Coordinates of C-alpha atoms in Angstrom, one line a residue:
X1 CA -18.6 32.6 11.6
X2 CA -16.5 32.6 8.6
X3 CA -13.4 32.3 10.6
X4 CA -15.1 29.5 12.8
X5 CA -16.1 27.7 9.4
X6 CA -12.7 27.9 7.7
X7 CA -10.8 26.9 11.0
X8 CA -13.2 24.2 11.6
X9 CA -12.6 23.1 7.8
X10 CA -9.1 23.1 8.1
X11 CA -8.8 21.3 11.7
X12 CA -11.2 18.5 10.4
X13 CA -9.6 18.3 7.1
X14 CA -6.3 17.6 9.0
X15 CA -7.3 15.1 10.9
X16 CA -9.7 13.2 8.4
X17 CA -6.3 13.0 6.1
X18 CA -4.4 11.6 9.3
X19 CA -7.2 9.3 9.9
X20 CA -7.5 8.1 6.3
X21 CA -3.4 7.9 6.3
X22 CA -3.4 6.1 9.8
X23 CA -6.0 3.9 8.2
X24 CA -4.3 3.1 4.7
X25 CA -1.2 2.5 6.7
X26 CA -3.0 0.2 9.2
X27 CA -4.6 -1.8 6.3
X28 CA -1.2 -2.2 4.4
X29 CA 0.7 -2.9 7.6
X30 CA -1.8 -5.4 8.6
X31 CA -1.9 -7.0 5.4
X32 CA 2.3 -7.2 5.3
X33 CA 1.9 -8.7 8.8
X34 CA -0.5 -11.3 8.0
X35 CA 1.8 -12.1 5.0
X36 CA 4.8 -12.2 7.1
X37 CA 2.8 -14.3 9.9
X38 CA 1.9 -16.8 7.6
X39 CA 5.5 -16.8 6.1
X40 CA 6.7 -17.5 9.5
X41 CA 3.7 -20.3 10.0
X42 CA 5.5 -21.7 7.2
X43 CA 9.0 -21.6 8.2
X44 CA 7.6 -23.0 11.3
X45 CA 5.6 -25.7 9.6
X46 CA 8.8 -26.6 7.5
X47 CA 11.1 -26.5 10.8
X48 CA 8.7 -28.7 12.8
X49 CA 8.5 -31.4 9.8
X50 CA 12.2 -31.3 10.0
X51 CA 12.4 -32.2 13.3
X52 CA 9.7 -35.3 12.8
X53 CA 12.0 -36.2 9.6
X54 CA 14.9 -36.2 12.0
X55 CA 13.2 -38.4 14.7
X56 CA 11.8 -40.9 12.4
X57 CA 15.5 -41.2 10.5
X58 CA 17.1 -41.2 14.2
X59 CA 14.6 -43.7 15.5
X60 CA 15.5 -46.4 12.3
X61 CA 19.2 -46.0 12.8
X62 CA 18.8 -46.3 16.4
X63 CA 16.8 -49.5 16.1
X64 CA 18.9 -50.8 13.1
X65 CA 22.2 -50.1 15.5
X66 CA 20.7 -51.5 18.6
X67 CA 19.8 -54.9 16.6
X68 CA 23.3 -54.8 15.2
X69 CA 24.9 -54.3 18.5
X70 CA 22.8 -57.3 19.9
X71 CA 23.4 -59.8 17.1
X72 CA 27.3 -58.7 17.4
X73 CA 27.0 -59.0 21.3
X74 CA 25.1 -62.2 21.3
X75 CA 27.1 -63.9 18.3
X76 CA 23.5 -64.4 16.5
X77 CA 25.5 -65.2 13.3
X78 CA 27.8 -68.2 15.1
X79 CA 24.3 -69.4 16.7
X80 CA 22.1 -69.6 13.5
X81 CA 24.9 -71.2 11.9
X82 CA 25.0 -73.8 14.6
X83 CA 21.7 -74.7 14.7
X84 CA 20.9 -74.9 11.1
X85 CA 24.1 -77.4 10.7
X86 CA 22.5 -79.1 14.1
X87 CA 19.0 -78.8 12.7
X88 CA 18.6 -82.2 12.3
X89 CA 20.0 -83.6 15.7
X90 CA 18.4 -83.9 19.0
X91 CA 17.0 -80.8 20.8
X92 CA 19.7 -81.8 23.5
X93 CA 22.9 -81.0 21.6
X94 CA 21.4 -77.1 20.3
X95 CA 18.8 -76.2 23.3
X96 CA 21.3 -73.9 25.0
X97 CA 21.7 -72.0 21.7
X98 CA 18.2 -72.0 20.9
X99 CA 17.3 -70.7 24.2
X100 CA 20.0 -68.3 24.5
X101 CA 19.3 -66.6 21.0
X102 CA 15.1 -66.7 21.7
X103 CA 16.2 -64.9 25.0
X104 CA 18.6 -62.5 23.4
X105 CA 15.7 -61.5 21.1
X106 CA 13.4 -60.9 24.3
X107 CA 15.9 -58.9 26.1
X108 CA 16.3 -56.6 22.9
X109 CA 12.4 -56.4 22.7
X110 CA 11.9 -55.3 26.0
X111 CA 15.0 -52.8 26.1
X112 CA 14.3 -51.0 22.8
X113 CA 10.6 -51.0 22.7
X114 CA 10.4 -53.6 19.7
X115 CA 7.0 -54.9 18.9
X116 CA 8.7 -58.3 17.5
X117 CA 11.8 -59.9 16.0
X118 CA 12.0 -62.8 14.4
X119 CA 15.1 -64.8 12.6
X120 CA 14.8 -66.9 9.6
X121 CA 16.6 -69.4 7.6
X122 CA 17.3 -69.0 4.1
X123 CA 14.5 -71.2 3.2
X124 CA 12.3 -68.8 5.3
X125 CA 11.2 -71.0 8.2
X126 CA 11.7 -69.5 11.6
X127 CA 14.5 -70.1 13.9
X128 CA 13.9 -67.8 16.4
X129 CA 11.6 -65.1 17.7
X130 CA 10.2 -62.6 20.0
X131 CA 7.1 -60.9 20.1
X132 CA 4.6 -58.7 22.1
X133 CA 1.3 -60.2 22.7
X134 CA -0.5 -57.5 24.8
X135 CA 0.4 -54.4 26.6
X136 CA 2.5 -56.1 29.4
X137 CA 2.8 -59.6 28.0
X138 CA 5.2 -61.2 25.5
X139 CA 5.9 -64.3 24.4
X140 CA 9.3 -65.7 22.8
X141 CA 10.7 -69.0 21.7
X142 CA 12.3 -70.9 18.9
X143 CA 11.5 -73.8 16.0
X144 CA 13.3 -77.2 16.4
X145 CA 12.2 -79.8 13.5
X146 CA 8.6 -78.5 13.0
X147 CA 8.0 -78.3 16.9
X148 CA 7.7 -75.0 18.7
X149 CA 8.9 -74.1 21.9
X150 CA 7.3 -71.1 23.7
X151 CA 7.5 -69.1 26.5
X152 CA 5.0 -66.4 27.3
X153 CA 5.7 -64.2 30.1
X154 CA 5.3 -60.5 31.6
X155 CA 7.8 -58.0 30.4
X156 CA 9.0 -57.4 34.1
X157 CA 9.4 -61.0 34.9
X158 CA 13.1 -63.2 34.2
X159 CA 13.2 -66.3 32.0
X160 CA 12.4 -69.6 34.0
X161 CA 12.9 -73.2 32.0
X162 CA 9.3 -73.8 33.5
X163 CA 7.7 -71.8 31.7
X164 CA 8.7 -73.2 28.1
X165 CA 6.1 -75.4 26.4
X166 CA 5.7 -76.8 23.0
X167 CA 3.3 -77.0 20.2
X168 CA 3.0 -78.0 16.8
X169 CA 1.3 -74.6 15.5
X170 CA 2.7 -71.0 16.1
X171 CA 0.0 -68.8 16.2
X172 CA 2.1 -65.4 15.9
X173 CA 0.3 -62.0 16.9
X174 CA 2.6 -59.8 14.5
X175 CA 5.3 -62.3 13.1
X176 CA 4.4 -64.1 10.2
X177 CA 5.3 -67.6 10.0
X178 CA 7.4 -67.9 7.3
X179 CA 10.0 -65.1 5.3
X180 CA 8.7 -64.9 1.8
X181 CA 10.5 -61.4 1.2
X182 CA 14.2 -61.5 -0.9
X183 CA 17.0 -61.8 1.3
X184 CA 18.5 -58.8 1.7
X185 CA 22.3 -57.9 0.5
X186 CA 23.0 -55.7 3.7
X187 CA 20.8 -54.1 6.5
X188 CA 17.7 -52.2 5.4
X189 CA 14.8 -50.1 7.1
X190 CA 11.7 -49.0 5.8
X191 CA 8.1 -48.0 7.0
X192 CA 5.7 -50.4 7.1
X193 CA 1.8 -50.8 7.8
X194 CA 1.3 -53.4 10.6
X195 CA -2.2 -53.7 11.5
X196 CA -3.8 -50.6 12.3
X197 CA -0.4 -48.9 13.0
X198 CA 2.9 -47.5 11.1
X199 CA 5.8 -49.5 11.7
X200 CA 9.7 -49.1 11.4
X201 CA 10.9 -52.4 9.6
X202 CA 14.5 -53.5 10.0
X203 CA 16.0 -56.2 8.0
X204 CA 19.0 -57.9 9.0
X205 CA 21.3 -60.3 7.4
X206 CA 22.7 -63.1 9.7
X207 CA 26.1 -63.5 8.7
X208 CA 28.6 -66.1 10.4
X209 CA 32.2 -67.3 8.9
X210 CA 32.5 -69.9 7.1
X211 CA 35.1 -72.3 4.9
X212 CA 35.0 -73.2 1.2
X213 CA 36.1 -76.2 0.0
X214 CA 39.9 -74.9 0.0
X215 CA 39.7 -74.0 3.6
X216 CA 39.8 -70.3 3.1
X217 CA 37.7 -68.1 5.1
X218 CA 34.4 -66.0 3.9
X219 CA 31.5 -64.4 5.3
X220 CA 28.2 -66.0 4.2
X221 CA 24.4 -65.4 4.9
X222 CA 22.5 -67.9 6.6
X223 CA 19.3 -66.0 7.7
X224 CA 17.6 -62.8 8.2
X225 CA 16.3 -60.9 11.0
X226 CA 13.3 -58.9 10.9
X227 CA 12.2 -56.6 13.4
X228 CA 9.2 -54.2 13.6
X229 CA 8.8 -51.2 16.2
X230 CA 5.4 -49.3 16.2
X231 CA 5.5 -45.7 15.8
X232 CA 3.9 -44.9 19.3
X233 CA 1.5 -42.3 20.7
X234 CA 4.1 -41.4 23.1
X235 CA 6.7 -40.6 20.2
X236 CA 3.9 -38.1 18.7
X237 CA 3.1 -36.6 21.8
X238 CA 6.8 -36.0 22.5
X239 CA 7.2 -34.4 19.1
X240 CA 4.0 -32.4 19.3
X241 CA 5.4 -30.5 22.6
X242 CA 9.1 -30.5 20.8
X243 CA 7.4 -28.5 17.9
X244 CA 4.6 -26.8 19.4
X245 CA 2.2 -28.3 16.4
X246 CA -0.2 -30.9 16.3
X247 CA 1.7 -34.0 14.9
X248 CA -0.4 -36.6 12.9
X249 CA 0.6 -40.1 11.4
X250 CA -1.7 -41.7 8.3
X251 CA -1.7 -45.1 7.6
X252 CA -2.5 -44.7 4.0
X253 CA -4.8 -41.8 3.4
X254 CA -6.6 -42.4 7.3
X255 CA -5.4 -41.2 10.8
X256 CA -3.6 -43.6 12.6
X257 CA -2.1 -41.7 15.7
X258 CA -1.4 -38.2 16.4
X259 CA -2.6 -35.3 18.4
X260 CA -5.6 -34.2 16.3
X261 CA -7.6 -37.6 16.1
X262 CA -10.3 -35.1 14.5
X263 CA -8.3 -34.8 11.2
X264 CA -9.6 -38.4 10.0
X265 CA -8.5 -38.6 6.6
X266 CA -5.7 -36.9 4.6
X267 CA -6.4 -36.1 0.7
X268 CA -4.2 -36.7 -1.9
X269 CA -3.9 -33.4 -3.1
X270 CA -2.2 -32.3 0.4
X271 CA 0.6 -34.4 -0.6
X272 CA 3.7 -33.8 -2.7
X273 CA 4.5 -35.6 -5.5
X274 CA 6.2 -38.8 -4.6
X275 CA 7.7 -42.4 -5.8
X276 CA 9.0 -45.3 -4.1
X277 CA 11.8 -45.4 -6.7
X278 CA 15.0 -44.4 -4.4
X279 CA 13.0 -42.7 -1.6
X280 CA 14.4 -41.0 1.3
X281 CA 12.6 -39.4 4.4
X282 CA 15.4 -36.7 4.0
X283 CA 15.1 -35.7 0.6
X284 CA 11.4 -36.1 0.2
X285 CA 9.6 -32.8 -0.5
X286 CA 6.7 -31.5 1.4
X287 CA 3.9 -29.5 0.4
X288 CA 2.2 -26.7 2.4
X289 CA -1.5 -26.4 2.4
X290 CA -4.5 -25.7 4.7
X291 CA -7.0 -28.0 5.7
X292 CA -10.6 -27.7 7.1
X293 CA -11.2 -29.6 10.7
X294 CA -14.4 -29.2 12.3
X295 CA -14.7 -25.9 10.8
X296 CA -10.9 -24.9 12.3
X297 CA -8.6 -24.0 9.8
X298 CA -5.1 -25.5 10.0
X299 CA -2.2 -24.5 8.1
X300 CA -0.2 -27.9 7.6
X301 CA 3.0 -29.3 5.9
X302 CA 2.8 -33.1 4.9
X303 CA 5.2 -35.7 3.4
X304 CA 4.7 -39.1 2.2
X305 CA 6.4 -42.1 3.8
X306 CA 7.0 -45.1 1.7
X307 CA 7.9 -48.8 2.6
X308 CA 10.3 -50.8 0.6
X309 CA 7.7 -51.4 -2.6
X310 CA 4.6 -48.8 -2.1
X311 CA 3.5 -46.1 -0.2
X312 CA 2.5 -46.7 3.4
X313 CA 1.0 -43.4 4.9
X314 CA 2.0 -39.9 5.6
X315 CA 3.3 -37.5 8.5
X316 CA 1.7 -34.2 9.0
X317 CA 2.3 -31.1 11.3
X318 CA -0.5 -28.8 11.8
X319 CA -1.0 -25.3 13.5
X320 CA -4.0 -23.9 13.7
X321 CA -4.6 -20.3 12.2
X322 CA -5.7 -19.2 15.1
X323 CA -2.4 -17.8 16.2
X324 CA -2.1 -15.9 13.3
X325 CA -5.3 -14.7 13.8
X326 CA -4.5 -13.5 17.2
X327 CA -1.0 -11.8 16.1
X328 CA -3.0 -10.0 13.3
X329 CA -5.7 -9.1 16.2
X330 CA -2.4 -7.5 18.3
X331 CA -1.2 -5.9 15.5
X332 CA -4.2 -4.1 14.7
X333 CA -4.8 -3.2 18.1
X334 CA -1.3 -1.8 18.3
X335 CA -1.8 0.1 15.0
X336 CA -5.5 1.2 16.1
X337 CA -3.4 2.7 19.4
X338 CA -0.8 4.4 17.4
X339 CA -3.3 5.9 14.9
X340 CA -5.7 7.2 18.2
X341 CA -2.3 8.6 19.6
X342 CA -1.4 10.2 16.5
X343 CA -4.8 12.1 16.4
X344 CA -5.1 12.9 19.7
X345 CA -1.4 14.4 19.6
X346 CA -1.6 16.0 16.0
X347 CA -5.6 17.7 17.1
X348 CA -4.2 20.1 19.1
X349 CA -1.1 21.2 16.5
X350 CA -3.8 21.4 14.0
X351 CA -5.9 23.7 15.8
X352 CA -2.8 26.1 16.6
X353 CA -2.0 25.9 13.0
X354 CA -5.1 26.5 11.5
X355 CA -5.6 29.2 13.9
X356 CA -2.5 30.9 12.8
X357 CA -3.7 30.5 9.4
X358 CA -7.2 31.7 9.8
X359 CA -6.0 35.0 11.9
X360 CA -3.7 35.9 9.0
X361 CA -6.6 35.6 6.3
X362 CA -9.1 37.5 8.9
X363 CA -6.8 40.4 8.5
X364 CA -6.8 40.3 5.2
X365 CA -10.2 40.4 5.0
X366 CA -10.9 42.9 7.6
X367 CA -8.5 45.4 5.9
X368 CA -10.7 44.9 2.5
X369 CA -13.8 45.1 4.2
X370 CA -12.4 48.5 5.4
X371 CA -11.2 49.8 2.1
X372 CA -14.7 48.8 0.5
X373 CA -16.8 50.3 3.3
X374 CA -14.6 52.8 4.7
X375 CA -13.8 56.3 3.1
X376 CA -11.9 54.6 0.5
X377 CA -8.0 55.6 2.0
X378 CA -6.0 53.9 -0.3
X379 CA -2.9 54.8 1.8
X380 CA -3.8 52.4 4.3
X381 CA -1.5 48.8 3.9
X382 CA -1.8 45.4 5.5
X383 CA 0.4 44.0 7.9
X384 CA 2.8 41.5 6.7
X385 CA 4.0 39.0 9.4
X386 CA 5.0 36.0 7.6
X387 CA 6.9 35.2 4.2
X388 CA 4.3 32.4 3.6
X389 CA 1.6 32.1 0.8
X390 CA -0.4 34.5 3.2
X391 CA 2.4 37.2 3.9
X392 CA 2.7 37.0 -0.2
X393 CA -0.7 37.5 -0.5
X394 CA -0.6 40.8 1.7
X395 CA 2.7 41.7 0.1
X396 CA 1.1 41.8 -3.4
X397 CA -1.9 43.3 -2.2
X398 CA -0.3 46.3 -0.7
X399 CA 1.6 46.6 -4.2
X400 CA -1.9 46.5 -6.0
X401 CA -3.5 49.3 -3.6
X402 CA 0.0 51.1 -4.4
X403 CA -0.4 51.2 -7.7
X404 CA -4.4 51.9 -7.7
X405 CA -3.8 54.8 -5.5
X406 CA -1.0 56.2 -7.5
X407 CA -3.4 55.9 -10.9
X408 CA -6.1 57.9 -8.8
X409 CA -3.6 60.2 -7.8
X410 CA -2.7 60.8 -11.7
X411 CA -6.2 60.9 -12.7
X412 CA -7.0 63.9 -10.0
X413 CA -3.9 65.9 -11.5
X414 CA -5.4 65.5 -14.6
X415 CA -9.0 66.3 -13.6
X416 CA -7.8 69.6 -12.2
X417 CA -5.4 70.7 -15.5
X418 CA -8.7 69.6 -17.4
X419 CA -10.5 71.7 -14.9
X420 CA -8.2 74.7 -15.4
X421 CA -8.0 74.6 -19.1
X422 CA -11.7 74.7 -19.7
X423 CA -12.0 77.3 -17.3
X424 CA -9.4 79.5 -19.4
X425 CA -11.4 78.1 -22.7
X426 CA -14.8 79.5 -21.0
X427 CA -13.0 82.8 -20.8
X428 CA -11.7 82.8 -24.7
X429 CA -14.9 82.0 -25.9
X430 CA -16.7 85.0 -23.8
X431 CA -14.1 87.1 -25.0
X432 CA -14.3 85.6 -28.4
X433 CA -18.5 86.3 -28.0
X434 CA -18.1 90.0 -27.0
X435 CA -15.8 90.6 -30.0
X436 CA -18.4 89.4 -31.9
X437 CA -21.2 91.3 -30.8
X438 CA -19.0 94.5 -31.4
X439 CA -18.2 93.4 -35.1
X440 CA -22.0 92.5 -35.4
X441 CA -23.0 96.2 -34.5
X442 CA -20.0 97.7 -36.7
X443 CA -21.4 95.6 -39.2
X444 CA -25.0 96.7 -38.7
X445 CA -23.8 100.3 -38.8
X446 CA -22.4 99.7 -42.0
X447 CA -25.2 98.4 -43.5
X448 CA -27.0 101.3 -43.3
X449 CA -24.4 103.1 -46.0
X450 CA -26.0 101.0 -48.6
X451 CA -28.0 97.9 -50.4
X452 CA -25.0 96.0 -51.4
X453 CA -23.4 96.9 -47.6
X454 CA -26.6 95.7 -45.9
X455 CA -26.4 92.8 -47.8
X456 CA -22.7 92.2 -46.8
X457 CA -23.7 93.1 -43.4
X458 CA -26.4 90.4 -43.1
X459 CA -24.2 87.9 -44.0
X460 CA -21.6 88.6 -42.0
X461 CA -24.1 89.1 -39.3
X462 CA -25.4 85.4 -40.1
X463 CA -21.8 84.5 -40.1
X464 CA -21.4 86.3 -36.5
X465 CA -24.1 84.6 -35.6
X466 CA -23.0 81.0 -36.5
X467 CA -19.8 81.7 -34.7
X468 CA -21.8 83.0 -31.6
X469 CA -23.7 79.4 -31.7
X470 CA -20.3 77.7 -31.9
X471 CA -19.0 79.7 -29.3
X472 CA -22.3 78.9 -27.0
X473 CA -21.5 75.2 -28.0
X474 CA -17.7 75.9 -26.8
X475 CA -19.1 77.3 -23.5
X476 CA -21.9 74.3 -23.0
X477 CA -19.2 71.8 -23.8
X478 CA -16.7 73.4 -21.1
X479 CA -19.8 73.2 -18.7
X480 CA -20.2 69.5 -19.5
X481 CA -16.5 69.1 -19.0
X482 CA -16.5 70.9 -15.3
X483 CA -19.6 68.3 -14.4
X484 CA -18.0 65.3 -16.0
X485 CA -14.2 66.5 -14.2
X486 CA -16.7 66.6 -10.9
X487 CA -17.8 63.2 -11.3
X488 CA -14.2 61.8 -12.0
X489 CA -13.4 63.7 -8.5
X490 CA -16.1 62.1 -6.9
X491 CA -16.2 58.2 -8.6
X492 CA -13.0 57.3 -8.2
X493 CA -14.5 53.8 -8.9
X494 CA -14.8 54.8 -12.3
X495 CA -11.8 57.0 -13.0
X496 CA -10.3 55.1 -16.0
X497 CA -13.9 55.2 -18.0
X498 CA -14.7 59.0 -17.1
X499 CA -10.9 59.9 -18.0
X500 CA -11.3 58.3 -21.8
X501 CA -14.4 60.4 -21.6
X502 CA -12.9 63.6 -20.6
X503 CA -9.9 63.2 -22.8
X504 CA -12.2 62.3 -26.3
X505 CA -14.6 65.7 -25.2
X506 CA -11.2 67.6 -24.4
X507 CA -10.2 66.9 -27.9
X508 CA -13.4 67.6 -29.3
X509 CA -13.2 70.9 -27.9
X510 CA -9.9 71.1 -29.1
X511 CA -11.0 70.9 -32.4
X512 CA -14.0 73.5 -31.9
X513 CA -11.7 75.8 -30.3
X514 CA -9.7 75.4 -33.3
X515 CA -12.4 76.2 -35.9
X516 CA -13.1 79.2 -33.4
X517 CA -9.9 80.6 -33.9
X518 CA -10.2 80.0 -38.0
X519 CA -13.7 81.6 -37.8
X520 CA -12.1 84.7 -35.5
X521 CA -9.3 85.0 -38.1
X522 CA -12.2 85.3 -40.7
X523 CA -13.9 87.9 -38.6
X524 CA -11.0 90.0 -38.2
X525 CA -10.6 90.2 -42.1
X526 CA -14.4 91.0 -42.1
X527 CA -13.9 93.5 -39.6
X528 CA -11.1 95.0 -41.5
X529 CA -13.2 94.9 -44.6
X530 CA -15.7 96.6 -42.9
X531 CA -13.3 99.2 -41.4
X532 CA -11.7 99.9 -44.8
X533 CA -15.4 100.2 -46.3
X534 CA -16.5 102.8 -43.4
X535 CA -13.1 104.7 -44.3
X536 CA -14.3 104.7 -48.1
X537 CA -17.8 105.8 -47.2
X538 CA -16.4 108.4 -45.0
X539 CA -14.4 109.8 -47.6
X540 CA -17.1 109.6 -50.0
X541 CA -19.2 111.5 -47.7
X542 CA -16.8 114.1 -47.3
X543 CA -16.7 114.3 -51.4
X544 CA -20.4 114.7 -51.3
X545 CA -20.4 117.6 -49.1
X546 CA -17.6 119.3 -50.6
X547 CA -19.5 118.5 -54.0
X548 CA -22.7 120.0 -52.7
X549 CA -21.5 123.0 -51.1
X550 CA -19.5 123.8 -54.5
X551 CA -23.1 123.0 -56.7
X552 CA -24.9 125.2 -54.0
X553 CA -28.6 124.4 -55.0
X554 CA -28.0 122.3 -57.4
X555 CA -25.8 119.6 -55.1
X556 CA -28.3 119.1 -52.3
X557 CA -28.6 115.5 -53.6
X558 CA -25.0 114.8 -53.0
X559 CA -25.7 116.3 -49.4
X560 CA -28.2 113.6 -48.8
X561 CA -25.6 111.2 -50.0
X562 CA -23.2 112.6 -47.7
X563 CA -25.7 112.4 -44.7

């Protein structure tokens, strides 16, 4: 159960770590990918806005160039000079020039998709004009001596003089009845509001050759040509397809035309700083921001559009955040699949590696259990199968068991030596006890010789009795040591403690044996004294016997002393 539990923990921990790392990597990569997608959207917005800029700039250049070519091809400057010079004469003189000029304006209007064209004199009065009056209708004409000569026709029809009519008032749809602005020094193009539309306005001075009072030639302006070209929905549709994004044009802050009409108003905060002074669509900064349109988030880039004197509107390119969200979702799906694959691939490897680790640890545990619950065979060793941490554990455990084995063997040897020493001490103590007993017997015999000797013998007997007690104590201590040494042999786990006790008691026994030796020496001296006294007593007894024999009856007292 322990093995399975440890293996399960290792597998679960490894797989959990893989899952956590995979999730962390997924989150980090998702954030990075989202930022990259957002940055890529910004790059795409900037690119799309560059395309819109170029298209608007190109339209102004192409419109200006087409008008300039028309004026050159039709000698508009010369015709206008002629018409101004003969403005007070009969129409029959200038009718051809008027008709040719009006027809040229009409043809340019039809071919270049212009909304209106008008040629004005230096006094601001109209000379010739052409403008669209409907989806497929246009009217054009000229003004001679306050009378307007008009012709209305379909865009696809040809000019017929029968269609001309005269009227005193000109109800122009788009063109003003007079030009009140300052005459331009050169050609100029700008973006202006024209009704509900944003239009390109082109101003072109009408120049022709003239002569001064000295007859020298010089170029002189005789009027101005004003043209308007509507930025049509077709243009926005084409730009939207070209950029792959929604394109809207705003007139002021309100929607004009575009591919996202639901975006009805543009906030001022969505525009960069702008000014009419030296405004150029190519150098105008853009602003990247986000906008909510009917609950949908769009990333957008916006630039302001200026006319000659004031803010006119704005151009905006937009991309839905659904693309970024879809890219993020696809990336998360891919990362999730990769993470799942990593888990599935790593699971078997984790099981195999954890099994090998658990097997080695289980082997160590089994051997420890065998040593702990078995006979305590310290000669057994763990098998070292690797050089990793488990192998090092087995190696150092073997070294530890070897050291314990050596210590126990030394303790056993010391115990045997102590046991032998204690036996020898017991024998010495027995011999000393027997010698003491003999000395006691001799002392008792010597005590009978006299009162003084008796007293001495009693003291000697007491001393011998004390020595016998000490010898008995030594024997008892030796027996205790024998029991202690037996306990040491049986309880190897307490070897160190028992050994210390044995050493202490052996020291005590040594001290007592030393004391016993000293007492034995004293006893020997006493025995020698007793022997010497006995010899003197024998001499005294012999002298007494001799004297008793000499004295005869009177020497009976000496005989008693001799006995």
